[in-house]
Tab-separated table of C-alpha atoms and ligand atoms in Angstrom:
chain	number	residue	atom	x	y	z
Q	64	MET	CA	72.501	-87.724	-25.844
Q	65	GLU	CA	72.021	-83.670	-26.122
Q	66	THR	CA	71.251	-81.936	-22.807
Q	67	ALA	CA	68.531	-79.837	-22.325
Q	68	GLU	CA	70.346	-76.490	-22.094
Q	69	THR	CA	72.023	-77.584	-25.228
Q	70	ILE	CA	69.089	-78.040	-27.179
Q	71	TRP	CA	67.257	-74.800	-25.503
Q	72	THR	CA	70.584	-73.109	-26.960
Q	73	GLN	CA	70.255	-74.146	-29.897
Q	74	SER	CA	66.748	-73.068	-30.160
Q	75	LEU	CA	67.087	-69.528	-28.850
Q	76	LYS	CA	69.745	-69.084	-31.691
Q	77	SER	CA	67.606	-69.652	-34.336
Q	78	VAL	CA	64.702	-67.036	-32.339
Q	79	LYS	CA	67.335	-64.812	-32.763
Q	80	GLU	CA	67.778	-65.199	-36.459
Q	81	ARG	CA	64.198	-65.380	-36.836
Q	82	LEU	CA	63.891	-61.769	-34.696
Q	83	GLY	CA	66.797	-59.965	-35.170
Q	84	GLN	CA	69.300	-58.663	-32.847
Q	85	LYS	CA	67.307	-55.961	-31.168
Q	86	GLU	CA	63.519	-57.781	-31.123
Q	87	PHE	CA	65.328	-60.695	-29.312
Q	88	GLU	CA	67.070	-59.259	-26.792
Q	89	ARG	CA	64.177	-57.000	-26.014
Q	90	TRP	CA	61.847	-60.318	-24.968
Q	91	PHE	CA	64.386	-63.188	-24.944
Q	92	SER	CA	67.788	-61.839	-23.178
Q	93	ASN	CA	67.051	-62.480	-19.646
Q	94	VAL	CA	64.688	-65.517	-20.273
Q	95	VAL	CA	65.590	-68.997	-18.802
Q	96	LEU	CA	65.067	-73.128	-19.106
Q	97	GLY	CA	62.960	-73.775	-15.980
Q	98	ARG	CA	61.918	-77.210	-14.747
Q	99	VAL	CA	62.334	-80.132	-18.236
Q	100	GLU	CA	59.884	-82.763	-18.104
Q	101	GLU	CA	59.273	-85.925	-20.286
Q	102	GLY	CA	57.952	-83.933	-23.706
Q	103	ARG	CA	57.072	-80.284	-21.742
Q	104	ILE	CA	59.073	-77.211	-20.336
Q	105	VAL	CA	58.676	-74.421	-18.286
Q	106	VAL	CA	60.685	-71.220	-19.790
Q	107	GLU	CA	60.910	-68.378	-17.430
Q	108	ALA	CA	60.877	-64.995	-17.886
Q	109	PRO	CA	61.677	-61.991	-15.653
Q	110	LEU	CA	58.044	-60.122	-15.636
Q	111	ALA	CA	54.564	-61.069	-16.014
Q	112	TYR	CA	54.081	-58.798	-19.514
Q	113	GLN	CA	56.997	-60.342	-20.533
Q	114	ALA	CA	55.816	-63.821	-20.554
Q	115	ASP	CA	52.580	-62.945	-21.641
Q	116	TRP	CA	54.215	-61.480	-24.736
Q	117	ILE	CA	56.092	-64.421	-25.327
Q	118	ARG	CA	53.381	-66.949	-25.125
Q	119	THR	CA	51.085	-64.675	-27.374
Q	120	ASN	CA	53.510	-64.051	-30.078
Q	121	TYR	CA	56.449	-66.557	-29.792
Q	122	LEU	CA	54.978	-69.727	-28.112
Q	123	PRO	CA	54.713	-71.224	-31.957
Q	124	LEU	CA	58.141	-70.090	-32.722
Q	125	LEU	CA	60.040	-71.625	-29.873
Q	126	ARG	CA	57.780	-74.788	-30.373
Q	127	GLN	CA	58.492	-75.410	-33.915
Q	128	THR	CA	62.371	-74.512	-33.164
Q	129	TRP	CA	62.905	-76.686	-30.260
Q	130	SER	CA	61.032	-79.621	-32.446
Q	131	ASP	CA	63.119	-78.995	-35.388
Q	132	ALA	CA	66.375	-79.318	-33.183
Q	133	THR	CA	65.073	-82.714	-31.370
Q	134	SER	CA	62.601	-84.055	-34.328
Q	135	SER	CA	59.981	-84.445	-31.478
Q	136	GLU	CA	57.019	-82.307	-30.621
Q	137	ILE	CA	57.059	-80.373	-27.094
Q	138	GLU	CA	54.704	-78.876	-25.141
Q	139	ILE	CA	55.957	-75.261	-24.039
Q	140	GLU	CA	54.492	-73.327	-20.624
Q	141	ILE	CA	55.621	-69.770	-20.378
Q	142	HIS	CA	55.875	-68.323	-16.534
Q	143	SER	CA	56.928	-65.339	-15.337
Q	144	ASN	CA	59.317	-65.913	-12.301
Q	145	GLY	CA	59.172	-62.734	-10.431
Q	146	ASN	CA	62.545	-61.471	-11.908
Q	147	GLY	CA	64.647	-64.265	-10.677
Q	148	HIS	CA	62.883	-65.155	-7.526
Q	149	GLY	CA	61.850	-68.228	-8.866
Q	150	ASP	CA	58.889	-68.199	-6.319
Q	151	THR	CA	55.271	-67.389	-7.900
Q	152	ASN	CA	54.030	-66.745	-4.501
Q	153	VAL	CA	56.612	-63.281	-3.988
Q	154	PRO	CA	53.806	-61.061	-4.018
Q	155	THR	CA	55.481	-58.792	-6.388
Q	156	GLU	CA	56.281	-61.534	-8.942
Q	157	SER	CA	54.259	-59.659	-11.621
Q	158	LEU	CA	54.588	-55.773	-10.437
Q	159	LEU	CA	56.484	-53.271	-13.004
Q	160	SER	CA	58.041	-52.082	-9.405
Q	161	LYS	CA	59.483	-48.635	-10.180
Q	162	GLN	CA	62.829	-50.109	-10.073
Q	163	GLN	CA	61.954	-52.758	-12.485
Q	164	LYS	CA	60.862	-50.274	-14.500
Q	165	GLN	CA	64.147	-48.598	-14.529
Q	166	MET	CA	65.567	-51.342	-15.834
Q	167	ASP	CA	62.776	-52.231	-18.246
Q	168	ASP	CA	61.665	-48.853	-19.435
Q	169	ARG	CA	61.086	-49.707	-22.979
Q	170	PRO	CA	58.077	-49.404	-25.320
Q	171	VAL	CA	56.103	-53.079	-25.458
Q	172	GLY	CA	57.333	-54.259	-28.740
Q	173	GLN	CA	55.693	-51.709	-31.723
Q	174	HIS	CA	52.614	-51.117	-30.230
Q	175	THR	CA	52.995	-47.189	-29.321
Q	176	PHE	CA	50.560	-44.723	-30.163
Q	177	GLU	CA	53.339	-43.407	-32.360
Q	178	ASN	CA	52.880	-46.190	-34.808
Q	179	PHE	CA	48.906	-46.549	-34.661
Q	180	VAL	CA	47.499	-45.366	-38.241
Q	181	VAL	CA	44.571	-43.312	-36.733
Q	182	GLY	CA	41.357	-43.849	-39.170
Q	183	ASN	CA	37.542	-42.853	-38.800
Q	184	SER	CA	37.324	-46.664	-37.417
Q	185	ASN	CA	39.477	-46.828	-34.218
Q	186	GLN	CA	39.825	-42.726	-34.064
Q	187	PHE	CA	37.294	-42.919	-31.187
Q	188	ALA	CA	39.255	-46.067	-29.116
Q	189	TYR	CA	42.447	-43.828	-29.988
Q	190	ALA	CA	41.798	-40.823	-28.201
Q	191	SER	CA	40.072	-42.107	-25.126
Q	192	ALA	CA	43.533	-44.486	-24.682
Q	193	LEU	CA	45.739	-41.315	-25.400
Q	194	ALA	CA	43.633	-39.301	-22.844
Q	195	VAL	CA	44.427	-41.940	-19.875
Q	196	ALA	CA	47.644	-41.803	-21.308
Q	197	THR	CA	48.142	-38.611	-20.392
Q	198	GLU	CA	45.735	-38.241	-17.301
Q	199	PRO	CA	45.403	-41.503	-15.733
Q	200	GLY	CA	42.890	-41.970	-13.364
Q	201	ARG	CA	41.356	-39.035	-14.338
Q	202	LYS	CA	38.407	-39.018	-17.364
Q	203	TYR	CA	37.802	-42.278	-18.629
Q	204	ASN	CA	38.050	-44.642	-15.790
Q	205	PRO	CA	37.477	-47.306	-15.763
Q	206	LEU	CA	38.445	-47.655	-19.699
Q	207	LEU	CA	37.124	-50.496	-21.792
Q	208	LEU	CA	38.289	-50.692	-25.160
Q	209	TYR	CA	35.871	-53.472	-27.627
Q	210	GLY	CA	36.057	-54.547	-30.928
Q	211	GLY	CA	36.742	-57.683	-33.310
Q	212	VAL	CA	39.899	-59.816	-33.905
Q	213	GLY	CA	43.211	-58.069	-35.170
Q	214	LEU	CA	41.903	-54.148	-34.850
Q	215	GLY	CA	43.940	-53.156	-32.580
Q	216	LYS	CA	42.752	-53.917	-29.068
Q	217	THR	CA	46.127	-54.809	-27.871
Q	218	HIS	CA	48.360	-52.436	-29.547
Q	219	LEU	CA	46.401	-49.659	-28.238
Q	220	ILE	CA	46.201	-51.334	-24.279
Q	221	HIS	CA	49.863	-51.636	-24.509
Q	222	ALA	CA	50.327	-48.034	-26.143
Q	223	VAL	CA	48.798	-47.015	-22.806
Q	224	GLY	CA	51.091	-49.059	-20.878
Q	225	SER	CA	54.397	-48.183	-22.497
Q	226	HIS	CA	53.483	-44.481	-22.138
Q	227	LEU	CA	52.869	-44.688	-18.769
Q	228	GLY	CA	55.691	-46.432	-18.166
Q	229	ARG	CA	58.392	-44.047	-19.723
Q	230	GLU	CA	56.887	-40.884	-18.678
Q	231	ARG	CA	55.887	-41.302	-14.476
Q	232	ALA	CA	56.718	-43.060	-11.979
Q	233	LEU	CA	53.821	-45.378	-11.318
Q	234	THR	CA	53.199	-48.692	-10.496
Q	235	ILE	CA	52.112	-50.518	-13.618
Q	236	HIS	CA	50.323	-53.865	-13.947
Q	237	MET	CA	50.020	-55.443	-17.170
Q	238	THR	CA	48.504	-58.760	-18.036
Q	239	THR	CA	46.194	-61.311	-19.621
Q	240	SER	CA	42.820	-61.848	-18.444
Q	241	GLN	CA	44.359	-65.581	-18.675
Q	242	SER	CA	47.266	-64.768	-16.359
Q	243	PHE	CA	45.207	-63.087	-14.019
Q	244	GLU	CA	42.898	-66.549	-13.572
Q	245	GLN	CA	46.042	-68.399	-13.737
Q	246	ASP	CA	47.545	-66.338	-11.059
Q	247	PHE	CA	44.423	-66.282	-8.710
Q	248	ILE	CA	44.088	-69.893	-9.321
Q	249	SER	CA	47.762	-70.684	-7.984
Q	250	HIS	CA	47.747	-68.116	-4.865
Q	251	VAL	CA	43.773	-69.811	-3.748
Q	252	ARG	CA	45.968	-73.317	-4.146
Q	253	ASN	CA	48.962	-71.741	-2.188
Q	254	ARG	CA	46.519	-70.350	0.211
Q	255	ALA	CA	47.613	-66.605	-0.044
Q	256	LEU	CA	45.009	-64.924	-1.288
Q	257	ASP	CA	46.039	-61.777	0.689
Q	258	ASP	CA	49.287	-61.691	-1.029
Q	259	PHE	CA	47.275	-61.723	-4.461
Q	260	ARG	CA	44.969	-59.102	-2.744
Q	261	ALA	CA	48.206	-56.892	-1.394
Q	262	LYS	CA	49.501	-57.108	-4.633
Q	263	TYR	CA	46.698	-55.641	-6.465
Q	264	LYS	CA	46.143	-52.643	-3.949
Q	265	LYS	CA	49.583	-51.822	-4.853
Q	266	VAL	CA	48.970	-50.996	-8.349
Q	267	ASP	CA	48.563	-47.203	-9.712
Q	268	VAL	CA	47.110	-48.517	-13.393
Q	269	LEU	CA	46.118	-52.146	-14.254
Q	270	LEU	CA	45.803	-52.739	-17.332
Q	271	ILE	CA	44.137	-56.003	-18.472
Q	272	ASP	CA	43.800	-57.386	-21.798
Q	273	ASP	CA	40.985	-59.669	-23.336
Q	274	ILE	CA	38.407	-59.871	-20.551
Q	275	HIS	CA	36.215	-62.009	-22.322
Q	276	PHE	CA	37.775	-65.394	-21.560
Q	277	TRP	CA	36.411	-64.539	-18.703
Q	278	ALA	CA	32.697	-65.642	-19.762
Q	279	ARG	CA	31.700	-67.728	-17.150
Q	280	LYS	CA	34.326	-68.031	-14.356
Q	281	GLU	CA	32.437	-67.192	-11.438
Q	282	GLN	CA	35.013	-67.282	-9.028
Q	283	THR	CA	37.764	-65.139	-11.166
Q	284	GLN	CA	34.825	-62.950	-11.966
Q	285	GLN	CA	34.135	-61.955	-8.179
Q	286	GLU	CA	38.028	-61.601	-7.582
Q	287	PHE	CA	38.531	-59.643	-9.766
Q	288	TYR	CA	35.198	-57.459	-8.842
Q	289	PHE	CA	37.133	-57.163	-5.609
Q	290	VAL	CA	40.471	-55.682	-7.020
Q	291	PHE	CA	38.013	-54.061	-9.540
Q	292	ASN	CA	36.495	-52.193	-6.316
Q	293	THR	CA	39.834	-51.808	-4.417
Q	294	LEU	CA	41.346	-49.466	-7.146
Q	295	PHE	CA	38.201	-47.670	-8.013
Q	296	GLU	CA	38.288	-46.478	-4.719
Q	297	ARG	CA	41.453	-44.619	-4.934
Q	298	ARG	CA	40.880	-43.331	-8.123
Q	299	LYS	CA	43.786	-45.702	-9.672
Q	300	GLN	CA	43.274	-46.154	-13.423
Q	301	MET	CA	42.247	-49.353	-14.974
Q	302	VAL	CA	42.122	-50.640	-18.648
Q	303	PHE	CA	40.331	-53.734	-19.906
Q	304	THR	CA	39.942	-54.865	-23.588
Q	305	SER	CA	37.003	-57.648	-25.008
Q	306	ASP	CA	36.229	-58.577	-28.236
Q	307	ARG	CA	32.512	-57.666	-27.528
Q	308	PRO	CA	30.732	-55.104	-25.277
Q	309	PRO	CA	30.366	-56.171	-21.961
Q	310	ASN	CA	26.846	-56.914	-21.876
Q	311	GLU	CA	27.418	-59.749	-24.532
Q	312	ILE	CA	30.187	-61.773	-22.501
Q	313	PRO	CA	28.326	-65.085	-21.420
Q	314	ASP	CA	27.374	-64.647	-17.957
Q	315	LEU	CA	29.356	-61.831	-16.951
Q	316	ASP	CA	28.224	-60.681	-13.172
Q	317	GLU	CA	25.530	-58.240	-13.436
Q	318	ARG	CA	27.926	-55.798	-11.336
Q	319	LEU	CA	30.991	-56.080	-13.492
Q	320	VAL	CA	28.698	-55.074	-16.572
Q	321	SER	CA	27.405	-52.271	-15.055
Q	322	ARG	CA	30.849	-51.190	-13.326
Q	323	PHE	CA	32.162	-51.199	-17.202
Q	324	SER	CA	29.026	-49.332	-18.517
Q	325	MET	CA	29.459	-46.853	-15.755
Q	326	GLY	CA	33.080	-46.329	-16.930
Q	327	HIS	CA	34.315	-45.236	-20.687
Q	328	MET	CA	33.532	-47.690	-23.760
Q	329	ALA	CA	35.293	-47.337	-26.821
Q	330	ASP	CA	34.958	-49.638	-29.984
Q	331	ILE	CA	36.875	-50.203	-32.789
Q	332	GLN	CA	35.430	-50.807	-36.220
Q	333	PRO	CA	36.920	-52.962	-38.932
Q	334	PRO	CA	39.394	-50.260	-41.281
Q	335	ASP	CA	37.660	-48.271	-43.898
Q	336	ILE	CA	39.887	-48.724	-47.099
Q	337	GLU	CA	41.799	-45.155	-46.868
Q	338	THR	CA	42.665	-46.354	-43.091
Q	339	LYS	CA	43.514	-50.026	-45.028
Q	340	VAL	CA	46.174	-47.887	-46.982
Q	341	ALA	CA	47.393	-45.630	-44.386
Q	342	ILE	CA	48.037	-48.880	-42.329
Q	343	LEU	CA	49.930	-50.857	-45.340
Q	344	GLN	CA	51.869	-47.374	-46.493
Q	345	LYS	CA	53.096	-47.208	-42.483
Q	346	LYS	CA	53.809	-50.796	-42.439
Q	347	SER	CA	55.509	-51.528	-45.914
Q	348	GLU	CA	58.039	-48.384	-44.004
Q	349	GLN	CA	58.797	-51.347	-41.481
Q	350	PHE	CA	58.777	-54.425	-43.361
Q	351	GLY	CA	61.707	-52.667	-45.874
Q	352	VAL	CA	59.035	-52.759	-48.916
Q	353	GLN	CA	58.388	-50.300	-51.192
Q	354	LEU	CA	54.710	-50.316	-51.789
Q	355	PRO	CA	53.434	-48.387	-54.618
Q	356	ASP	CA	49.897	-46.333	-54.303
Q	357	ASP	CA	47.916	-48.570	-56.817
Q	358	VAL	CA	49.333	-51.851	-55.161
Q	359	ALA	CA	48.273	-50.306	-51.598
Q	360	PHE	CA	44.796	-50.032	-53.060
Q	361	PHE	CA	44.158	-53.058	-54.753
Q	362	LEU	CA	45.558	-54.807	-51.868
Q	363	SER	CA	43.377	-53.361	-49.326
Q	364	GLY	CA	40.155	-53.569	-51.522
Q	365	ARG	CA	40.813	-56.955	-51.536
Q	366	ILE	CA	41.278	-57.785	-47.916
Q	367	ASN	CA	38.477	-57.197	-45.956
Q	368	SER	CA	39.118	-58.399	-42.516
Q	369	ASN	CA	41.664	-57.627	-39.918
Q	370	ILE	CA	45.404	-55.412	-39.789
Q	371	ARG	CA	46.573	-58.650	-39.105
Q	372	ASP	CA	45.868	-60.000	-42.428
Q	373	LEU	CA	47.351	-56.775	-43.767
Q	374	GLU	CA	50.869	-57.643	-42.194
Q	375	GLY	CA	50.613	-61.361	-42.848
Q	376	CYS	CA	50.230	-59.580	-46.244
Q	377	LEU	CA	53.422	-57.394	-46.222
Q	378	THR	CA	55.410	-60.554	-44.899
Q	379	ARG	CA	54.416	-62.374	-47.901
Q	380	LEU	CA	54.919	-59.657	-50.153
Q	381	ALA	CA	58.517	-58.997	-48.786
Q	382	ALA	CA	59.101	-62.871	-49.499
Q	383	HIS	CA	58.373	-62.544	-53.094
Q	384	LEU	CA	60.569	-59.190	-53.462
Q	385	GLU	CA	63.785	-61.074	-52.122
Q	386	PHE	CA	63.667	-63.139	-55.094
Q	387	THR	CA	61.847	-61.271	-57.752
Q	388	GLN	CA	64.910	-58.861	-59.069
Q	389	GLN	CA	62.134	-56.169	-60.391
Q	390	ASP	CA	60.442	-53.487	-58.387
Q	391	LEU	CA	57.060	-54.251	-56.629
Q	392	CYS	CA	54.091	-53.742	-59.799
Q	393	LEU	CA	50.504	-53.963	-59.798
Q	394	ASP	CA	50.672	-56.443	-62.573
Q	395	TYR	CA	53.209	-58.718	-60.268
Q	396	VAL	CA	50.852	-58.538	-57.350
Q	397	LYS	CA	47.558	-59.584	-59.972
Q	398	THR	CA	49.687	-62.476	-61.073
Q	399	ASN	CA	50.377	-63.616	-57.862
Q	400	ILE	CA	47.696	-62.987	-56.015
Q	401	ASP	CA	47.002	-66.028	-54.364
Q	402	THR	CA	50.066	-66.379	-52.412
Q	403	ILE	CA	50.133	-63.184	-51.480
Q	404	LEU	CA	46.372	-62.568	-50.001
Q	405	PRO	CA	45.797	-64.544	-46.875
Q	406	GLY	CA	43.722	-67.132	-47.863
Q	407	ARG	CA	39.917	-67.735	-47.397
Q	408	LYS	CA	40.862	-71.274	-45.464
Q	409	GLU	CA	42.890	-71.288	-42.735
Q	410	LYS	CA	46.745	-71.057	-43.544
Q	411	PRO	CA	48.371	-74.302	-43.852
Q	412	THR	CA	51.110	-75.292	-41.473
Q	413	SER	CA	54.391	-76.180	-42.799
Q	414	ASP	CA	54.438	-79.469	-41.739
Q	415	GLU	CA	51.333	-79.422	-44.097
Q	416	ILE	CA	52.765	-78.249	-46.938
Q	417	ILE	CA	55.964	-80.318	-46.563
Q	418	ARG	CA	53.347	-83.197	-46.283
Q	419	THR	CA	51.517	-82.678	-48.972
Q	420	VAL	CA	54.594	-81.787	-51.183
Q	421	ILE	CA	56.236	-85.737	-50.060
Q	422	GLN	CA	52.910	-87.068	-51.269
Q	423	HIS	CA	52.733	-84.860	-54.511
Q	424	PHE	CA	56.254	-86.162	-55.765
Q	425	ASN	CA	55.953	-89.262	-54.116
Q	426	ILE	CA	59.182	-89.305	-51.519
Q	427	LYS	CA	60.206	-89.862	-48.354
Q	428	LEU	CA	59.883	-87.186	-45.379
Q	429	THR	CA	63.605	-88.313	-44.534
Q	430	ASP	CA	64.727	-87.772	-48.321
Q	431	ILE	CA	62.998	-83.918	-48.105
Q	432	LYS	CA	64.739	-83.376	-45.146
Q	433	GLY	CA	68.006	-85.243	-45.898
Q	434	GLN	CA	71.381	-84.431	-47.993
Q	435	ARG	CA	70.401	-86.565	-50.838
Q	436	ARG	CA	71.115	-84.898	-54.301
Q	437	ILE	CA	68.940	-86.569	-56.579
Q	438	LYS	CA	67.273	-84.238	-58.751
Q	439	SER	CA	63.901	-85.495	-58.288
Q	440	ILE	CA	64.412	-85.186	-54.729
Q	441	ALA	CA	66.271	-81.637	-54.656
Q	442	TYR	CA	63.759	-80.247	-56.666
Q	443	ALA	CA	60.535	-81.387	-54.605
Q	444	ARG	CA	63.234	-80.087	-51.560
Q	445	GLN	CA	63.331	-76.586	-53.601
Q	446	VAL	CA	59.254	-76.145	-54.207
Q	447	ALA	CA	58.986	-77.171	-50.445
Q	448	MET	CA	61.286	-74.372	-49.631
Q	449	TYR	CA	59.619	-72.196	-51.903
Q	450	LEU	CA	55.988	-72.512	-50.656
Q	451	LEU	CA	57.118	-71.863	-46.813
Q	452	ARG	CA	58.655	-68.736	-47.747
Q	453	THR	CA	55.673	-67.352	-49.898
Q	454	ILE	CA	52.679	-68.700	-48.027
Q	455	LEU	CA	53.904	-68.539	-44.690
Q	456	GLY	CA	56.991	-66.160	-44.643
Q	457	THR	CA	59.096	-68.316	-42.819
Q	458	SER	CA	62.582	-66.642	-42.921
Q	459	LEU	CA	65.338	-67.880	-44.576
Q	460	PRO	CA	67.286	-69.726	-42.076
Q	461	GLU	CA	64.520	-71.400	-40.100
Q	462	ILE	CA	63.401	-73.241	-43.383
Q	463	GLY	CA	67.311	-74.024	-43.470
Q	464	MET	CA	66.571	-75.720	-40.206
Q	465	GLN	CA	63.432	-77.473	-41.371
Q	466	PHE	CA	65.826	-78.713	-44.025
Q	467	GLY	CA	68.784	-80.752	-42.080
Q	468	GLY	CA	70.658	-77.556	-41.378
Q	469	ARG	CA	70.861	-75.761	-44.722
Q	470	ASP	CA	72.401	-72.522	-45.013
Q	471	HIS	CA	70.095	-69.721	-45.687
Q	472	SER	CA	71.805	-68.712	-48.973
Q	473	THR	CA	71.278	-71.885	-50.112
Q	474	VAL	CA	67.518	-71.724	-49.272
Q	475	LEU	CA	67.530	-68.298	-51.079
Q	476	HIS	CA	68.943	-69.909	-54.575
Q	477	ALA	CA	65.878	-72.679	-54.137
Q	478	CYS	CA	63.395	-69.978	-53.875
Q	479	ARG	CA	64.761	-67.684	-56.748
Q	480	LYS	CA	65.103	-70.718	-58.982
Q	481	ILE	CA	61.469	-72.033	-58.122
Q	482	HIS	CA	60.256	-68.253	-58.602
Q	483	GLY	CA	61.904	-67.930	-61.606
Q	484	ILE	CA	60.539	-71.168	-63.521
Q	485	SER	CA	57.220	-70.745	-62.420
Q	486	THR	CA	56.315	-68.502	-65.009
Q	487	THR	CA	57.924	-70.241	-67.715
Q	488	ASP	CA	58.058	-74.064	-66.739
Q	489	ASP	CA	54.812	-75.687	-67.511
Q	490	ARG	CA	55.640	-78.597	-65.600
Q	491	THR	CA	56.598	-76.449	-62.420
Q	492	LYS	CA	53.335	-74.027	-63.009
Q	493	LYS	CA	51.276	-77.200	-62.661
Q	494	ASP	CA	53.390	-78.602	-59.505
Q	495	LEU	CA	53.129	-75.799	-57.589
Q	496	HIS	CA	49.245	-74.879	-58.371
Q	497	ASP	CA	48.604	-79.041	-57.727
Q	498	ILE	CA	50.285	-78.673	-54.287
Q	499	ARG	CA	48.264	-75.445	-53.283
Q	500	LYS	CA	45.119	-76.880	-54.649
Q	501	ALA	CA	45.550	-79.779	-52.059
Q	502	PHE	CA	45.859	-77.862	-48.993
Q	503	GLY	CA	43.037	-75.671	-50.416
Q	504	TYR	CA	45.235	-72.880	-51.014
Q	505	ALA	CA	44.833	-72.178	-54.978
Y	26	ADP	P1	43.683	-57.131	-31.504
Y	26	ADP	O1	44.402	-57.284	-30.083
Y	26	ADP	O2	42.531	-56.201	-31.469
Y	26	ADP	O3	43.207	-58.571	-31.704
Y	26	ADP	P2	46.523	-56.136	-32.167
Y	26	ADP	O4	46.428	-55.057	-31.661
Y	26	ADP	O5	46.662	-57.432	-31.814
Y	26	ADP	O6	44.825	-56.802	-32.294
Y	26	ADP	O7	46.253	-55.841	-33.914
Y	26	ADP	C1	47.083	-57.012	-35.030
Y	26	ADP	C2	48.096	-56.417	-35.449
Y	26	ADP	O8	47.512	-55.286	-35.975
Y	26	ADP	C3	49.282	-55.567	-34.547
Y	26	ADP	O9	50.588	-56.163	-34.928
Y	26	ADP	C4	49.307	-54.364	-34.460
Y	26	ADP	O10	50.320	-53.837	-34.101
Y	26	ADP	C5	48.113	-54.326	-35.520
Y	26	ADP	N1	47.368	-52.869	-35.524
Y	26	ADP	C6	46.418	-52.894	-35.370
Y	26	ADP	N2	45.581	-51.797	-35.491
Y	26	ADP	C7	46.422	-50.687	-35.925
Y	26	ADP	C8	46.904	-49.331	-36.325
Y	26	ADP	N3	45.739	-48.918	-36.494
Y	26	ADP	N4	47.827	-49.053	-36.951
Y	26	ADP	C9	48.943	-49.898	-37.113
Y	26	ADP	N5	48.949	-51.106	-36.406
Y	26	ADP	C10	47.759	-51.840	-36.214
Y	27	MG	MG1	44.389	-59.101	-28.743
């Protein structure tokens, strides 16, 4: 029987393969496995914002790698443990103190001002955030950035944090509304409200993402009001984000609505086509994709929603390019548009894709995931791998793992093969079409 530690080491290994050495070290190098219970584990990161980041960005991946290693589902909680103290009541638990900052003096992922593409739709928010990062506590206080999903709110608030963290010796507290709430509740439960308040009193810069989640949370709002006033009186900079203006957040305390309104509010609108093109071009460099102008314009015209979708589109393009030998051209993109654009529906999960494939070919899950080499099974397996790669952008090693620990080169070979015959072989064409259609993705 494998121990939890071994499984954890194994799943970290696949996370590393997926993220690459640099990104992995940035977020996971000092993350440890905490409590282990039946069907549930606790993962601990030293810093609160690191825990938030992992929770927001990597939780599904962690769950997936864990369940791949054990063939069972697991619930994962990610906590910050106050830099190894393991005691959530340590007053400075999630503060980036001066010392910690020196240890942790890195920008938050790619979310910097330099990486933010400015256009009409976000110029005002960008300029406001930059002003705050340059002269905290002076001009716009509090700053509230608001706008729809995937438009860059988290990017900008992180950019403020990392800019200030690099430039000045300030105590910065960067968190999400959910973490603030959890933290508050746990202090109340431990009768340590004074510690909670003392902790916030020490903050020079308070950054809280997604405050719309406080809708109808009366107690949390009340406590936040208290924190807000304490910091405001001391002219400490505060930045918040929300998916809508404060007066539209259901049951947000009138006093808070008025505090926010007295500060500076900047909205982010959905990007216009020129901005989308600029973002695609900038991001394509990061993705290592050579993106011709006509393709960038074509895709920008077809994606009308948010920037996260633009990124998803690039991930899938990069996946396509891995097994096409040709350069990216508009014809290719038009022919494969179904799998490159985000579907109208929610994307299927990898489980759904695999399940649909086995139903289509009428084979068993254990067969497709297993080692049998019978032609029909091997073919179904290759089709499933190809679909995971092109629709979800799942990495080759990760796909390999989902199919009984196969090597990434085997997966690449499978994808190339299916891709190659998908345009020439009518049967494959039809198989792919029917399967995609079964989960509403054709
Ligand atoms: P939100 O918090 O508003 O839902 P995010 O800040 O998480 O959105 O943005 C979604 C993704 O799009 C992130 O990866 C972010 O880096 C990227 N993004 C958003 N706006 C821009 C921009 N103007 N330039 C570059 N990348 C952007
Ligand atoms: Mg966000």
